């Protein structure tokens, strides 16, 4: 069921609103995600809106520099990214969303450590 959620970084300078059906979260084991411990859910470009704090965000990129990893320059939390799988979309960190019981949502692993293989399987499923 599509619902509207509010989320933020830890210091709440960065806040966002997103329409999503939180039927699963993605746990990625890439070199960055396994360190930051985020759980992701995808959102179309128009279904996520940054409400405050856009100027407080810092962009971090690595490897192919395709994904855009945004984090708050004050508290260091990563609320959302433009994912390498499709940088025209968003993925938001469900750990940053208010009022979500993560223990009730199934976790889907994404093998970001072997990104090319995992991405190929992901794109196949979209066909
Ligand atoms: Zn912050």
Short mmCIF file of N, CA and C and ligand atoms in Angstrom, two decimals:
data_model
loop_
_atom_site.label_atom_id
_atom_site.label_comp_id
_atom_site.label_asym_id
_atom_site.label_seq_id
_atom_site.Cartn_x
_atom_site.Cartn_y
_atom_site.Cartn_z
N UNK A 1 0.84 -1.20 0.00
CA UNK A 1 0.00 0.00 0.00
C UNK A 1 0.88 1.25 0.00
N UNK A 2 0.57 2.14 -0.94
CA UNK A 2 1.35 3.38 -1.05
C UNK A 2 1.01 4.31 0.11
N UNK A 3 2.06 4.74 0.80
CA UNK A 3 1.87 5.64 1.93
C UNK A 3 2.86 6.78 1.85
N UNK A 4 2.57 7.87 2.54
CA UNK A 4 3.50 8.99 2.61
C UNK A 4 4.27 8.90 3.92
N UNK A 5 5.58 8.95 3.80
CA UNK A 5 6.46 8.85 4.98
C UNK A 5 7.29 10.12 5.09
N UNK A 6 7.65 10.44 6.34
CA UNK A 6 8.56 11.55 6.62
C UNK A 6 9.86 10.96 7.12
N UNK A 7 10.96 11.55 6.69
CA UNK A 7 12.25 11.07 7.15
C UNK A 7 13.20 12.21 7.38
N UNK A 8 14.33 11.91 8.02
CA UNK A 8 15.32 12.96 8.29
C UNK A 8 16.67 12.33 8.60
N UNK A 9 17.69 13.19 8.56
CA UNK A 9 18.99 12.79 9.10
C UNK A 9 18.91 12.87 10.62
N UNK A 10 20.02 12.62 11.31
CA UNK A 10 19.96 12.58 12.77
C UNK A 10 19.72 13.96 13.38
N UNK A 11 20.38 14.98 12.87
CA UNK A 11 20.24 16.33 13.45
C UNK A 11 18.99 17.04 12.93
N UNK A 12 18.29 16.43 11.99
CA UNK A 12 17.01 16.90 11.43
C UNK A 12 17.14 18.18 10.62
N UNK A 13 18.36 18.53 10.23
CA UNK A 13 18.48 19.64 9.27
C UNK A 13 17.95 19.19 7.91
N UNK A 14 18.26 17.95 7.55
CA UNK A 14 17.77 17.39 6.28
C UNK A 14 16.49 16.61 6.56
N UNK A 15 15.39 17.05 5.94
CA UNK A 15 14.14 16.31 6.07
C UNK A 15 13.59 16.03 4.67
N UNK A 16 12.86 14.94 4.57
CA UNK A 16 12.28 14.57 3.27
C UNK A 16 10.95 13.87 3.46
N UNK A 17 10.19 13.84 2.35
CA UNK A 17 8.91 13.17 2.33
C UNK A 17 8.93 12.23 1.14
N UNK A 18 8.38 11.05 1.30
CA UNK A 18 8.43 10.07 0.21
C UNK A 18 7.16 9.24 0.18
N UNK A 19 6.68 8.98 -1.03
CA UNK A 19 5.56 8.05 -1.21
C UNK A 19 6.15 6.69 -1.56
N UNK A 20 5.77 5.70 -0.78
CA UNK A 20 6.34 4.38 -1.02
C UNK A 20 5.41 3.30 -0.48
N UNK A 21 5.61 2.11 -1.03
CA UNK A 21 4.99 0.91 -0.49
C UNK A 21 6.12 0.10 0.14
N UNK A 22 6.25 0.21 1.45
CA UNK A 22 7.41 -0.40 2.13
C UNK A 22 7.17 -1.89 2.38
N UNK A 23 7.12 -2.65 1.28
CA UNK A 23 6.89 -4.08 1.41
C UNK A 23 8.19 -4.87 1.56
N UNK A 24 9.34 -4.17 1.39
CA UNK A 24 10.64 -4.80 1.62
C UNK A 24 11.69 -3.71 1.76
N UNK A 25 12.83 -4.07 2.29
CA UNK A 25 13.99 -3.17 2.30
C UNK A 25 15.17 -3.92 1.72
N UNK A 26 16.11 -3.18 1.15
CA UNK A 26 17.28 -3.79 0.51
C UNK A 26 18.51 -3.58 1.38
N UNK A 27 19.18 -4.70 1.65
CA UNK A 27 20.42 -4.68 2.42
C UNK A 27 21.57 -4.97 1.46
N UNK A 28 22.37 -3.95 1.16
CA UNK A 28 23.44 -4.06 0.17
C UNK A 28 24.77 -4.28 0.88
N UNK A 29 25.58 -5.17 0.31
CA UNK A 29 26.87 -5.49 0.95
C UNK A 29 28.06 -4.85 0.22
N UNK A 30 27.81 -3.77 -0.55
CA UNK A 30 28.94 -3.11 -1.22
C UNK A 30 29.85 -2.48 -0.17
N UNK A 31 31.02 -2.03 -0.63
CA UNK A 31 32.03 -1.54 0.32
C UNK A 31 31.55 -0.34 1.13
N UNK A 32 30.63 0.44 0.58
CA UNK A 32 30.10 1.59 1.32
C UNK A 32 28.92 1.20 2.20
N UNK A 33 27.95 0.48 1.60
CA UNK A 33 26.73 0.14 2.37
C UNK A 33 27.03 -0.72 3.59
N UNK A 34 27.98 -1.65 3.46
CA UNK A 34 28.24 -2.50 4.63
C UNK A 34 28.85 -1.70 5.77
N UNK A 35 29.47 -0.57 5.43
CA UNK A 35 30.02 0.29 6.48
C UNK A 35 28.98 1.23 7.07
N UNK A 36 28.07 1.75 6.21
CA UNK A 36 27.11 2.72 6.76
C UNK A 36 25.86 2.06 7.30
N UNK A 37 25.61 0.80 6.93
CA UNK A 37 24.51 0.05 7.57
C UNK A 37 23.11 0.50 7.21
N UNK A 38 22.96 1.09 6.02
CA UNK A 38 21.64 1.56 5.61
C UNK A 38 20.78 0.40 5.11
N UNK A 39 19.46 0.57 5.19
CA UNK A 39 18.51 -0.33 4.54
C UNK A 39 17.70 0.52 3.57
N UNK A 40 17.65 0.10 2.30
CA UNK A 40 17.16 0.96 1.23
C UNK A 40 15.80 0.54 0.71
N UNK A 41 15.10 1.53 0.16
CA UNK A 41 13.91 1.26 -0.65
C UNK A 41 13.93 2.27 -1.79
N UNK A 42 13.54 1.84 -2.98
CA UNK A 42 13.57 2.69 -4.16
C UNK A 42 12.38 3.64 -4.21
N UNK A 43 12.60 4.76 -4.89
CA UNK A 43 11.51 5.73 -5.10
C UNK A 43 11.74 6.40 -6.45
N UNK A 44 10.65 6.69 -7.16
CA UNK A 44 10.80 7.39 -8.43
C UNK A 44 11.27 8.82 -8.16
N UNK A 45 11.75 9.47 -9.21
CA UNK A 45 12.28 10.83 -9.05
C UNK A 45 11.25 11.77 -8.43
N UNK A 46 9.98 11.58 -8.80
CA UNK A 46 8.95 12.52 -8.34
C UNK A 46 8.32 12.12 -7.01
N UNK A 47 8.62 10.92 -6.52
CA UNK A 47 7.95 10.51 -5.27
C UNK A 47 8.76 10.82 -4.02
N UNK A 48 9.98 11.36 -4.19
CA UNK A 48 10.74 11.82 -3.02
C UNK A 48 10.97 13.32 -3.13
N UNK A 49 10.69 14.01 -2.05
CA UNK A 49 10.84 15.45 -2.02
C UNK A 49 11.72 15.84 -0.84
N UNK A 50 12.79 16.58 -1.10
CA UNK A 50 13.63 17.10 -0.02
C UNK A 50 12.92 18.34 0.53
N UNK A 51 12.58 18.32 1.81
CA UNK A 51 11.81 19.43 2.40
C UNK A 51 12.74 20.51 2.93
N UNK A 52 13.77 20.11 3.65
CA UNK A 52 14.71 21.08 4.22
C UNK A 52 16.13 20.52 4.13
N UNK A 53 17.09 21.42 4.19
CA UNK A 53 18.48 21.02 4.38
C UNK A 53 19.24 20.64 3.12
N UNK A 54 18.70 20.96 1.95
CA UNK A 54 19.41 20.58 0.73
C UNK A 54 20.83 21.16 0.72
N UNK A 55 20.98 22.36 1.25
CA UNK A 55 22.30 23.01 1.26
C UNK A 55 23.25 22.38 2.28
N UNK A 56 22.71 21.57 3.20
CA UNK A 56 23.55 20.90 4.21
C UNK A 56 24.07 19.55 3.71
N UNK A 57 23.63 19.13 2.53
CA UNK A 57 24.04 17.82 2.01
C UNK A 57 25.41 17.89 1.35
N UNK A 58 26.16 16.83 1.51
CA UNK A 58 27.44 16.67 0.82
C UNK A 58 27.30 15.45 -0.09
N UNK A 59 27.89 15.56 -1.29
CA UNK A 59 27.85 14.45 -2.25
C UNK A 59 29.14 13.66 -2.13
N UNK A 60 29.00 12.33 -1.99
CA UNK A 60 30.16 11.45 -2.00
C UNK A 60 30.03 10.48 -3.17
N UNK A 61 31.11 10.32 -3.94
CA UNK A 61 31.10 9.38 -5.06
C UNK A 61 32.40 8.59 -5.07
N UNK A 62 32.33 7.40 -5.65
CA UNK A 62 33.52 6.56 -5.72
C UNK A 62 33.37 5.59 -6.90
N UNK A 63 34.41 4.88 -7.20
CA UNK A 63 34.42 3.84 -8.24
C UNK A 63 33.96 4.42 -9.58
N UNK A 64 32.78 4.06 -10.11
CA UNK A 64 32.36 4.56 -11.42
C UNK A 64 31.76 5.97 -11.32
N UNK A 65 31.60 6.50 -10.13
CA UNK A 65 31.01 7.84 -9.91
C UNK A 65 29.63 7.97 -10.54
N UNK A 66 28.89 6.87 -10.61
CA UNK A 66 27.54 6.91 -11.15
C UNK A 66 26.54 7.23 -10.05
N UNK A 67 26.60 6.48 -8.97
CA UNK A 67 25.69 6.72 -7.84
C UNK A 67 26.06 8.04 -7.17
N UNK A 68 25.04 8.68 -6.60
CA UNK A 68 25.27 9.89 -5.82
C UNK A 68 24.86 9.60 -4.38
N UNK A 69 25.88 9.59 -3.51
CA UNK A 69 25.64 9.29 -2.10
C UNK A 69 25.63 10.59 -1.32
N UNK A 70 24.45 10.99 -0.87
CA UNK A 70 24.31 12.25 -0.14
C UNK A 70 24.33 11.99 1.36
N UNK A 71 25.08 12.80 2.07
CA UNK A 71 25.03 12.71 3.53
C UNK A 71 25.01 14.11 4.14
N UNK A 72 24.50 14.19 5.35
CA UNK A 72 24.39 15.47 6.05
C UNK A 72 25.77 15.90 6.54
N UNK A 73 26.14 17.13 6.23
CA UNK A 73 27.47 17.61 6.60
C UNK A 73 27.60 17.87 8.10
N UNK A 74 26.51 17.84 8.85
CA UNK A 74 26.56 18.09 10.29
C UNK A 74 26.59 16.78 11.08
N UNK A 75 25.66 15.87 10.77
CA UNK A 75 25.57 14.65 11.59
C UNK A 75 26.12 13.43 10.86
N UNK A 76 26.38 13.52 9.55
CA UNK A 76 27.01 12.43 8.83
C UNK A 76 26.09 11.33 8.36
N UNK A 77 24.78 11.46 8.60
CA UNK A 77 23.84 10.40 8.22
C UNK A 77 23.49 10.49 6.73
N UNK A 78 23.33 9.31 6.12
CA UNK A 78 22.99 9.19 4.69
C UNK A 78 21.48 8.95 4.55
N UNK A 79 20.67 9.97 4.28
CA UNK A 79 19.21 9.74 4.19
C UNK A 79 18.75 9.19 2.85
N UNK A 80 19.45 9.53 1.76
CA UNK A 80 19.02 9.04 0.44
C UNK A 80 20.18 9.11 -0.54
N UNK A 81 20.02 8.37 -1.63
CA UNK A 81 21.05 8.32 -2.68
C UNK A 81 20.37 8.30 -4.05
N UNK A 82 21.16 8.61 -5.07
CA UNK A 82 20.78 8.31 -6.45
C UNK A 82 21.53 7.02 -6.78
N UNK A 83 20.84 5.89 -6.85
CA UNK A 83 21.54 4.61 -6.94
C UNK A 83 22.16 4.35 -8.31
N UNK A 84 23.25 3.63 -8.30
CA UNK A 84 23.95 3.28 -9.53
C UNK A 84 23.06 2.48 -10.48
N UNK A 85 22.13 1.66 -9.95
CA UNK A 85 21.24 0.86 -10.79
C UNK A 85 20.41 1.75 -11.71
N UNK A 86 20.03 2.93 -11.22
CA UNK A 86 19.27 3.90 -12.02
C UNK A 86 19.35 5.26 -11.33
N UNK A 87 20.36 6.07 -11.70
CA UNK A 87 20.56 7.35 -11.01
C UNK A 87 19.51 8.41 -11.31
N UNK A 88 18.52 8.09 -12.18
CA UNK A 88 17.41 9.03 -12.35
C UNK A 88 16.39 8.85 -11.23
N UNK A 89 16.52 7.75 -10.48
CA UNK A 89 15.62 7.46 -9.36
C UNK A 89 16.30 7.79 -8.04
N UNK A 90 15.55 7.63 -6.96
CA UNK A 90 16.10 7.73 -5.61
C UNK A 90 16.10 6.36 -4.95
N UNK A 91 16.96 6.20 -3.97
CA UNK A 91 16.76 5.16 -2.96
C UNK A 91 16.90 5.88 -1.63
N UNK A 92 15.99 5.61 -0.72
CA UNK A 92 16.08 6.28 0.59
C UNK A 92 16.37 5.26 1.67
N UNK A 93 16.99 5.78 2.71
CA UNK A 93 17.41 4.93 3.83
C UNK A 93 16.23 4.78 4.78
N UNK A 94 15.65 3.59 4.80
CA UNK A 94 14.45 3.38 5.60
C UNK A 94 14.74 3.54 7.09
N UNK A 95 16.00 3.42 7.48
CA UNK A 95 16.37 3.67 8.88
C UNK A 95 16.19 5.15 9.25
N UNK A 96 16.07 6.02 8.25
CA UNK A 96 15.90 7.47 8.49
C UNK A 96 14.42 7.87 8.49
N UNK A 97 13.52 6.92 8.28
CA UNK A 97 12.09 7.24 8.16
C UNK A 97 11.43 7.07 9.52
N UNK A 98 10.58 8.04 9.86
CA UNK A 98 9.89 8.03 11.15
C UNK A 98 8.81 6.96 11.17
N UNK A 99 8.65 6.31 12.31
CA UNK A 99 7.50 5.44 12.56
C UNK A 99 7.46 4.15 11.76
N UNK A 100 8.62 3.65 11.38
CA UNK A 100 8.66 2.39 10.64
C UNK A 100 9.22 1.29 11.55
N UNK A 101 8.47 0.17 11.65
CA UNK A 101 8.93 -0.97 12.43
C UNK A 101 9.71 -1.88 11.49
N UNK A 102 11.05 -1.71 11.51
CA UNK A 102 11.88 -2.45 10.55
C UNK A 102 11.82 -3.95 10.77
N UNK A 103 11.51 -4.39 11.99
CA UNK A 103 11.47 -5.83 12.24
C UNK A 103 10.30 -6.49 11.54
N UNK A 104 9.34 -5.69 11.04
CA UNK A 104 8.17 -6.27 10.37
C UNK A 104 8.31 -6.26 8.85
N UNK A 105 9.44 -5.77 8.34
CA UNK A 105 9.60 -5.65 6.89
C UNK A 105 10.65 -6.65 6.40
N UNK A 106 10.32 -7.47 5.39
CA UNK A 106 11.30 -8.42 4.86
C UNK A 106 12.53 -7.72 4.28
N UNK A 107 13.68 -8.32 4.48
CA UNK A 107 14.96 -7.78 4.00
C UNK A 107 15.38 -8.56 2.76
N UNK A 108 15.66 -7.83 1.66
CA UNK A 108 16.17 -8.45 0.43
C UNK A 108 17.65 -8.13 0.32
N UNK A 109 18.50 -9.14 0.30
CA UNK A 109 19.92 -8.84 0.11
C UNK A 109 20.21 -8.39 -1.32
N UNK A 110 21.12 -7.44 -1.48
CA UNK A 110 21.64 -7.08 -2.81
C UNK A 110 23.15 -7.23 -2.75
N UNK A 111 23.67 -8.03 -3.69
CA UNK A 111 25.09 -8.37 -3.66
C UNK A 111 25.91 -7.27 -4.34
N UNK A 112 25.93 -6.10 -3.72
CA UNK A 112 26.65 -4.97 -4.28
C UNK A 112 28.16 -5.16 -4.34
N UNK A 113 28.65 -6.12 -3.58
CA UNK A 113 30.08 -6.44 -3.63
C UNK A 113 30.45 -6.98 -5.01
N UNK A 114 29.48 -7.68 -5.64
CA UNK A 114 29.64 -8.17 -7.02
C UNK A 114 28.61 -7.45 -7.88
N UNK A 115 28.79 -6.14 -7.97
CA UNK A 115 27.74 -5.27 -8.52
C UNK A 115 27.30 -5.67 -9.92
N UNK A 116 28.23 -5.94 -10.82
CA UNK A 116 27.89 -6.21 -12.23
C UNK A 116 26.95 -7.42 -12.34
N UNK A 117 27.27 -8.48 -11.59
CA UNK A 117 26.45 -9.70 -11.62
C UNK A 117 25.08 -9.42 -11.00
N UNK A 118 25.08 -8.74 -9.86
CA UNK A 118 23.82 -8.45 -9.16
C UNK A 118 22.94 -7.52 -9.99
N UNK A 119 23.57 -6.53 -10.66
CA UNK A 119 22.81 -5.57 -11.46
C UNK A 119 22.18 -6.27 -12.66
N UNK A 120 22.92 -7.19 -13.27
CA UNK A 120 22.40 -7.92 -14.43
C UNK A 120 21.13 -8.68 -14.03
N UNK A 121 21.17 -9.35 -12.90
CA UNK A 121 20.00 -10.09 -12.41
C UNK A 121 18.85 -9.13 -12.10
N UNK A 122 19.18 -7.97 -11.56
CA UNK A 122 18.16 -6.97 -11.24
C UNK A 122 17.47 -6.49 -12.51
N UNK A 123 18.26 -6.13 -13.55
CA UNK A 123 17.69 -5.64 -14.79
C UNK A 123 16.89 -6.73 -15.50
N UNK A 124 17.33 -7.98 -15.39
CA UNK A 124 16.58 -9.11 -15.97
C UNK A 124 15.19 -9.19 -15.38
N UNK A 125 15.10 -8.99 -14.05
CA UNK A 125 13.81 -9.09 -13.38
C UNK A 125 12.86 -7.98 -13.84
N UNK A 126 13.40 -6.85 -14.28
CA UNK A 126 12.56 -5.73 -14.72
C UNK A 126 11.95 -5.97 -16.09
N UNK A 127 12.55 -6.88 -16.87
CA UNK A 127 12.09 -7.10 -18.26
C UNK A 127 10.72 -7.75 -18.29
ZN1 LIG B 1 22.09 16.06 9.96
#
